[in-house]
Amino acid sequence: MSFTLVTEKKSKTYAYDYDEYEEENKGANTMVEDILTDPEFPGLTELVIGDWGGAYENDCQPIIDGIVAHKERFSHIEKLFIGDMDYEECEVSWIMQGNYSSLWAAMPQLKELTIKGSSELVLGEICHEGLEALTIICGGLPESVIEEIENAKLPNLKKLLLYIGIENYGFEGSADTIEEFLINADFPKLEYLGITDSEIQDELAKVVLESKFMGQITTLNLSMGTLTDKGGALLLERLPEWPNVKALDVHYHYMSDKMVQKLEELPIEVDASEACEPDEYDGELYMVAMLTE
C-alpha cells in the first residue's frame, strides 16, 4: 500500500498501486483492514482514501461499510476524503462512489467530508450536527445528489463547495436547479459558498448573487467554469451590496483583462487567475469548464 503521511496535520493517504490491485488482490474489500492494522492510524485526525484499486470498475462501498462497522476505531477521524486520485489513476467521471447513508450517524465527530466522483453516489438522508465542511468534486453533479444536499440538516455547516460539472458527465439540471437548491437549503452558519466548474457559470453567478446566502457568507467561489464578462459585470454590480463578502474566487475563467482589472479593484481579496481563451471551430466559440475530460 502506498501512502503519504503529513505529520503536522496528522493526515495520511492510503492507496493501492496497479501491481497491488492486479497481482496482490488488494482493493476496496481490503482497504479498511489494512488501515486498521497500520500502527500510525490511531494518531491520525485526517483520513484520505486514494485509489482503492480499479476505482473505474469497483465502487468504494466496502470502505464506507468498513468504517461504519468499525466506527469506534474511526472515532478520532475528524476529516475524511474518499476518492483522492488524479486522472492518471482514474478519470473523475469513472470513479465509482458509494452510498453514504449510514456514515452520518456512525461518525458524529466528523467535521469535514470531501468526496471525489459522482458515479453511483448516494448521500442519503443527511443529518449531522458537527459537520462544518462538505465538498463534492466531480465532472457532473446528479440532480439526486443536489436534492439530498438541499434537504440536508447541517446546522453547523460553514463551507459548501460543489463542482456542478457538465451534462456529459452527470449534471442534467439547469440554472433553475441551482436556484431552487439555494432557495430551499438551510445552512444558517454558512460562511463559504462554492458553486463551481460549470459550463453555465454566468447563469449560476446570477442565481447565486440573488440567493439568501449572500447576506451571510464571507467567501464566494464561482471558479473553474465558463464565467465571462457578463458574469463579471454582475459581480461588479452586486458585490458592493454585501460588505460581509471578503473574498472572491473566480480563477479559471473567460473574462477579458479589462474585466479582471475591474474586479481586482474591488476592496476584497480577488483570485482571477488562469484566464482562458475560447476555442473557435466553424465560426463558433467553445468554452469548457475546468474539470472535464
Short mmCIF file of C-alpha atoms in Angstrom, two decimals:
data_model
loop_
_atom_site.label_atom_id
_atom_site.label_comp_id
_atom_site.label_asym_id
_atom_site.label_seq_id
_atom_site.Cartn_x
_atom_site.Cartn_y
_atom_site.Cartn_z
CA MET A 1 0.00 0.00 0.00
CA SER A 2 1.30 3.42 -0.92
CA PHE A 3 0.70 6.29 1.45
CA THR A 4 1.58 9.87 2.20
CA LEU A 5 1.90 10.99 5.79
CA VAL A 6 1.64 14.67 6.72
CA THR A 7 2.64 14.66 10.35
CA GLU A 8 1.87 18.28 11.25
CA LYS A 9 -1.74 17.75 10.21
CA LYS A 10 -1.90 14.15 11.42
CA SER A 11 -3.10 13.22 7.96
CA LYS A 12 -2.38 10.11 5.93
CA THR A 13 -3.36 8.99 2.45
CA TYR A 14 -3.96 5.31 1.80
CA ALA A 15 -3.98 4.00 -1.77
CA TYR A 16 -3.13 0.91 -3.80
CA ASP A 17 -0.97 0.97 -6.89
CA TYR A 18 -1.61 -1.05 -10.04
CA ASP A 19 0.53 -4.03 -9.01
CA GLU A 20 -1.12 -4.31 -5.60
CA TYR A 21 -4.53 -4.33 -7.24
CA GLU A 22 -3.72 -6.69 -10.12
CA GLU A 23 -1.21 -9.07 -8.53
CA GLU A 24 -1.91 -8.94 -4.78
CA ASN A 25 -5.71 -8.78 -4.96
CA LYS A 26 -5.79 -5.56 -2.99
CA GLY A 27 -8.93 -3.45 -3.32
CA ALA A 28 -11.83 -1.80 -1.59
CA ASN A 29 -12.50 -5.05 0.29
CA THR A 30 -9.07 -5.00 1.95
CA MET A 31 -8.57 -1.25 2.45
CA VAL A 32 -10.17 -0.87 5.88
CA GLU A 33 -8.36 -3.90 7.25
CA ASP A 34 -5.03 -2.50 6.06
CA ILE A 35 -5.81 0.89 7.58
CA LEU A 36 -6.73 -0.60 10.95
CA THR A 37 -3.51 -2.63 11.11
CA ASP A 38 -1.36 0.43 10.42
CA PRO A 39 0.31 1.43 13.73
CA GLU A 40 0.20 5.11 12.72
CA PHE A 41 -3.55 5.15 12.18
CA PRO A 42 -4.63 5.75 15.81
CA GLY A 43 -2.67 9.02 15.81
CA LEU A 44 -4.41 10.49 12.78
CA THR A 45 -7.17 13.09 12.67
CA GLU A 46 -7.48 13.18 8.87
CA LEU A 47 -8.01 10.11 6.69
CA VAL A 48 -7.58 10.34 2.92
CA ILE A 49 -8.53 7.40 0.70
CA GLY A 50 -6.91 7.44 -2.72
CA ASP A 51 -7.24 4.80 -5.43
CA TRP A 52 -8.67 1.70 -3.79
CA GLY A 53 -7.79 -0.35 -6.86
CA GLY A 54 -9.75 -0.43 -10.07
CA ALA A 55 -11.89 2.50 -8.95
CA TYR A 56 -13.24 2.65 -12.52
CA GLU A 57 -14.94 -0.72 -12.06
CA ASN A 58 -15.16 -1.26 -8.28
CA ASP A 59 -17.09 1.09 -6.02
CA CYS A 60 -15.91 2.19 -2.59
CA GLN A 61 -18.90 0.74 -0.71
CA PRO A 62 -16.79 -1.81 1.20
CA ILE A 63 -14.70 1.08 2.55
CA ILE A 64 -17.75 3.02 3.71
CA ASP A 65 -19.28 -0.11 5.21
CA GLY A 66 -15.99 -0.99 6.90
CA ILE A 67 -15.73 2.42 8.54
CA VAL A 68 -19.30 2.11 9.79
CA ALA A 69 -18.73 -1.44 11.06
CA HIS A 70 -15.63 -0.29 12.99
CA LYS A 71 -16.93 3.16 13.89
CA GLU A 72 -15.39 3.08 17.37
CA ARG A 73 -11.93 2.65 15.88
CA PHE A 74 -12.52 5.58 13.50
CA SER A 75 -13.84 7.87 16.23
CA HIS A 76 -10.68 10.04 16.15
CA ILE A 77 -11.08 10.91 12.46
CA GLU A 78 -12.35 14.47 12.02
CA LYS A 79 -11.60 14.89 8.31
CA LEU A 80 -12.40 12.30 5.66
CA PHE A 81 -11.66 12.40 1.92
CA ILE A 82 -12.75 9.46 -0.21
CA GLY A 83 -11.61 9.37 -3.83
CA ASP A 84 -8.42 11.43 -3.84
CA MET A 85 -6.90 10.32 -7.14
CA ASP A 86 -5.69 12.05 -10.29
CA TYR A 87 -6.67 11.33 -13.89
CA GLU A 88 -3.70 9.01 -14.41
CA GLU A 89 -5.13 6.74 -11.74
CA CYS A 90 -8.78 7.18 -12.70
CA GLU A 91 -10.68 9.85 -14.60
CA VAL A 92 -13.03 11.67 -12.25
CA SER A 93 -16.16 10.64 -14.16
CA TRP A 94 -15.11 6.99 -13.90
CA ILE A 95 -14.67 6.91 -10.13
CA MET A 96 -17.25 4.53 -8.71
CA GLN A 97 -18.52 6.04 -5.49
CA GLY A 98 -20.94 4.57 -2.96
CA ASN A 99 -23.84 5.10 -0.57
CA TYR A 100 -23.01 7.29 2.43
CA SER A 101 -26.39 6.97 4.17
CA SER A 102 -25.00 5.06 7.16
CA LEU A 103 -21.91 7.24 7.60
CA TRP A 104 -23.62 10.28 9.13
CA ALA A 105 -24.69 8.56 12.34
CA ALA A 106 -21.51 6.46 12.52
CA MET A 107 -19.14 9.45 12.58
CA PRO A 108 -20.66 12.15 14.83
CA GLN A 109 -17.18 13.62 15.35
CA LEU A 110 -16.66 14.29 11.62
CA LYS A 111 -16.03 17.95 10.77
CA GLU A 112 -15.05 17.77 7.09
CA LEU A 113 -16.11 15.40 4.32
CA THR A 114 -14.74 15.51 0.77
CA ILE A 115 -15.95 13.15 -1.94
CA LYS A 116 -14.43 12.90 -5.42
CA GLY A 117 -16.51 11.29 -8.12
CA SER A 118 -20.27 11.18 -8.59
CA SER A 119 -20.90 7.91 -10.39
CA GLU A 120 -23.25 5.82 -8.22
CA LEU A 121 -23.00 8.46 -5.48
CA VAL A 122 -25.77 8.45 -2.87
CA LEU A 123 -25.64 10.68 0.20
CA GLY A 124 -28.95 9.57 1.65
CA GLU A 125 -30.73 11.45 4.41
CA ILE A 126 -28.06 13.86 5.62
CA CYS A 127 -28.31 14.75 9.27
CA HIS A 128 -25.16 15.73 11.16
CA GLU A 129 -24.75 18.22 13.98
CA GLY A 130 -20.99 18.63 13.74
CA LEU A 131 -20.12 18.72 10.04
CA GLU A 132 -18.52 22.04 9.12
CA ALA A 133 -17.35 21.46 5.54
CA LEU A 134 -18.77 19.44 2.63
CA THR A 135 -17.03 19.25 -0.75
CA ILE A 136 -18.14 17.26 -3.79
CA ILE A 137 -15.58 17.14 -6.63
CA CYS A 138 -16.92 15.69 -9.86
CA GLY A 139 -17.37 16.17 -13.58
CA GLY A 140 -21.15 16.33 -13.23
CA LEU A 141 -23.30 16.53 -10.10
CA PRO A 142 -26.51 14.47 -10.39
CA GLU A 143 -29.78 16.17 -9.51
CA SER A 144 -30.46 13.41 -6.98
CA VAL A 145 -27.34 14.39 -5.03
CA ILE A 146 -28.19 18.09 -5.26
CA GLU A 147 -31.61 17.29 -3.80
CA GLU A 148 -30.06 15.31 -0.95
CA ILE A 149 -27.83 18.26 -0.03
CA GLU A 150 -30.80 20.62 -0.45
CA ASN A 151 -32.68 18.65 2.22
CA ALA A 152 -29.68 18.19 4.49
CA LYS A 153 -29.82 19.03 8.17
CA LEU A 154 -26.36 20.51 8.75
CA PRO A 155 -26.85 23.28 11.32
CA ASN A 156 -23.12 23.94 11.73
CA LEU A 157 -22.02 23.76 8.09
CA LYS A 158 -19.61 26.60 7.35
CA LYS A 159 -18.24 25.59 3.95
CA LEU A 160 -20.07 24.13 0.95
CA LEU A 161 -18.13 23.55 -2.27
CA LEU A 162 -19.90 21.87 -5.16
CA TYR A 163 -18.47 21.09 -8.59
CA ILE A 164 -21.56 21.35 -10.79
CA GLY A 165 -19.92 19.93 -13.89
CA ILE A 166 -21.45 19.36 -17.28
CA GLU A 167 -24.25 17.34 -18.85
CA ASN A 168 -21.99 14.74 -20.46
CA TYR A 169 -20.66 13.73 -17.05
CA GLY A 170 -23.77 13.74 -14.88
CA PHE A 171 -25.25 17.22 -14.43
CA GLU A 172 -28.67 17.07 -16.05
CA GLY A 173 -30.08 20.20 -14.45
CA SER A 174 -30.01 23.89 -15.24
CA ALA A 175 -29.62 27.23 -13.50
CA ASP A 176 -33.17 26.71 -12.22
CA THR A 177 -31.97 23.56 -10.43
CA ILE A 178 -29.34 25.52 -8.54
CA GLU A 179 -31.74 28.40 -7.89
CA GLU A 180 -34.23 26.01 -6.27
CA PHE A 181 -31.44 24.42 -4.30
CA LEU A 182 -30.30 27.77 -2.91
CA ILE A 183 -33.88 28.74 -2.04
CA ASN A 184 -34.65 25.56 -0.12
CA ALA A 185 -31.29 24.71 1.50
CA ASP A 186 -30.94 25.73 5.14
CA PHE A 187 -27.37 26.32 6.33
CA PRO A 188 -27.58 29.05 8.99
CA LYS A 189 -23.84 29.19 9.67
CA LEU A 190 -22.58 29.02 6.09
CA GLU A 191 -19.56 31.25 5.51
CA TYR A 192 -18.09 29.82 2.30
CA LEU A 193 -20.22 29.06 -0.76
CA GLY A 194 -18.71 27.49 -3.85
CA ILE A 195 -20.82 26.79 -6.95
CA THR A 196 -18.11 25.97 -9.44
CA ASP A 197 -16.89 24.12 -12.55
CA SER A 198 -19.91 24.77 -14.76
CA GLU A 199 -20.44 25.40 -18.46
CA ILE A 200 -23.28 27.79 -17.48
CA GLN A 201 -21.22 29.77 -14.97
CA ASP A 202 -22.68 33.18 -15.95
CA GLU A 203 -26.20 31.90 -15.25
CA LEU A 204 -25.11 30.36 -11.98
CA ALA A 205 -23.41 33.60 -10.94
CA LYS A 206 -26.76 35.34 -11.35
CA VAL A 207 -28.72 32.88 -9.20
CA VAL A 208 -26.04 32.80 -6.53
CA LEU A 209 -25.92 36.60 -6.35
CA GLU A 210 -29.69 36.63 -5.85
CA SER A 211 -29.64 33.95 -3.13
CA LYS A 212 -30.27 34.41 0.57
CA PHE A 213 -26.75 33.21 1.39
CA MET A 214 -25.14 36.37 0.01
CA GLY A 215 -26.01 38.20 3.21
CA GLN A 216 -24.08 35.79 5.43
CA ILE A 217 -21.09 34.37 3.55
CA THR A 218 -17.58 35.81 3.69
CA THR A 219 -16.18 33.84 0.72
CA LEU A 220 -17.80 33.37 -2.70
CA ASN A 221 -16.33 30.83 -5.09
CA LEU A 222 -17.53 30.87 -8.71
CA SER A 223 -14.32 29.48 -10.17
CA MET A 224 -13.36 26.81 -12.70
CA GLY A 225 -16.23 27.47 -15.09
CA THR A 226 -17.09 29.47 -18.18
CA LEU A 227 -17.51 32.83 -16.44
CA THR A 228 -17.37 35.66 -19.00
CA ASP A 229 -17.61 39.43 -18.84
CA LYS A 230 -21.38 39.01 -18.50
CA GLY A 231 -20.93 37.27 -15.17
CA GLY A 232 -18.10 39.59 -14.22
CA ALA A 233 -20.36 42.63 -14.75
CA LEU A 234 -22.95 41.10 -12.42
CA LEU A 235 -20.29 40.63 -9.76
CA LEU A 236 -19.14 44.21 -10.11
CA GLU A 237 -22.70 45.46 -9.81
CA ARG A 238 -23.92 43.29 -6.95
CA LEU A 239 -20.98 42.50 -4.67
CA PRO A 240 -20.80 46.02 -3.15
CA GLU A 241 -24.26 45.32 -1.70
CA TRP A 242 -22.73 42.76 0.68
CA PRO A 243 -19.83 44.15 2.72
CA ASN A 244 -19.72 40.80 4.55
CA VAL A 245 -18.11 39.20 1.44
CA LYS A 246 -14.35 39.49 1.92
CA ALA A 247 -13.05 37.10 -0.75
CA LEU A 248 -14.00 36.21 -4.32
CA ASP A 249 -12.54 33.22 -6.18
CA VAL A 250 -13.12 33.23 -9.95
CA HIS A 251 -9.88 31.58 -11.06
CA TYR A 252 -10.07 29.77 -14.40
CA HIS A 253 -12.45 31.97 -16.38
CA TYR A 254 -13.13 33.53 -19.78
CA MET A 255 -13.24 37.20 -18.76
CA SER A 256 -11.33 39.96 -20.50
CA ASP A 257 -8.26 41.59 -18.99
CA LYS A 258 -10.28 44.77 -18.54
CA MET A 259 -12.97 42.98 -16.52
CA VAL A 260 -10.36 41.20 -14.41
CA GLN A 261 -8.75 44.54 -13.62
CA LYS A 262 -12.09 45.97 -12.50
CA LEU A 263 -12.78 43.01 -10.26
CA GLU A 264 -9.32 43.22 -8.74
CA GLU A 265 -10.03 46.84 -7.83
CA LEU A 266 -12.86 45.74 -5.53
CA PRO A 267 -11.98 46.24 -1.83
CA ILE A 268 -11.88 42.49 -1.23
CA GLU A 269 -9.48 39.63 -1.89
CA VAL A 270 -9.92 38.50 -5.50
CA ASP A 271 -8.40 35.50 -7.29
CA ALA A 272 -9.00 35.97 -11.02
CA SER A 273 -6.02 33.97 -12.24
CA GLU A 274 -5.95 31.44 -15.09
CA ALA A 275 -7.66 33.40 -17.84
CA CYS A 276 -8.74 31.21 -20.75
CA GLU A 277 -9.45 31.91 -24.40
CA PRO A 278 -12.42 30.31 -26.19
CA ASP A 279 -11.70 27.82 -28.95
CA GLU A 280 -13.16 28.63 -32.37
CA TYR A 281 -14.47 26.00 -34.74
CA ASP A 282 -16.52 26.66 -37.87
CA GLY A 283 -17.24 30.16 -36.68
CA GLU A 284 -18.50 29.02 -33.26
CA LEU A 285 -16.79 29.79 -29.95
CA TYR A 286 -16.42 26.98 -27.42
CA MET A 287 -15.67 27.27 -23.71
CA VAL A 288 -15.17 24.41 -21.28
CA ALA A 289 -15.30 24.02 -17.53
CA MET A 290 -12.00 23.09 -15.91
CA LEU A 291 -12.74 19.58 -14.66
CA THR A 292 -13.86 17.84 -17.83
CA GLU A 293 -12.35 15.08 -19.94
#
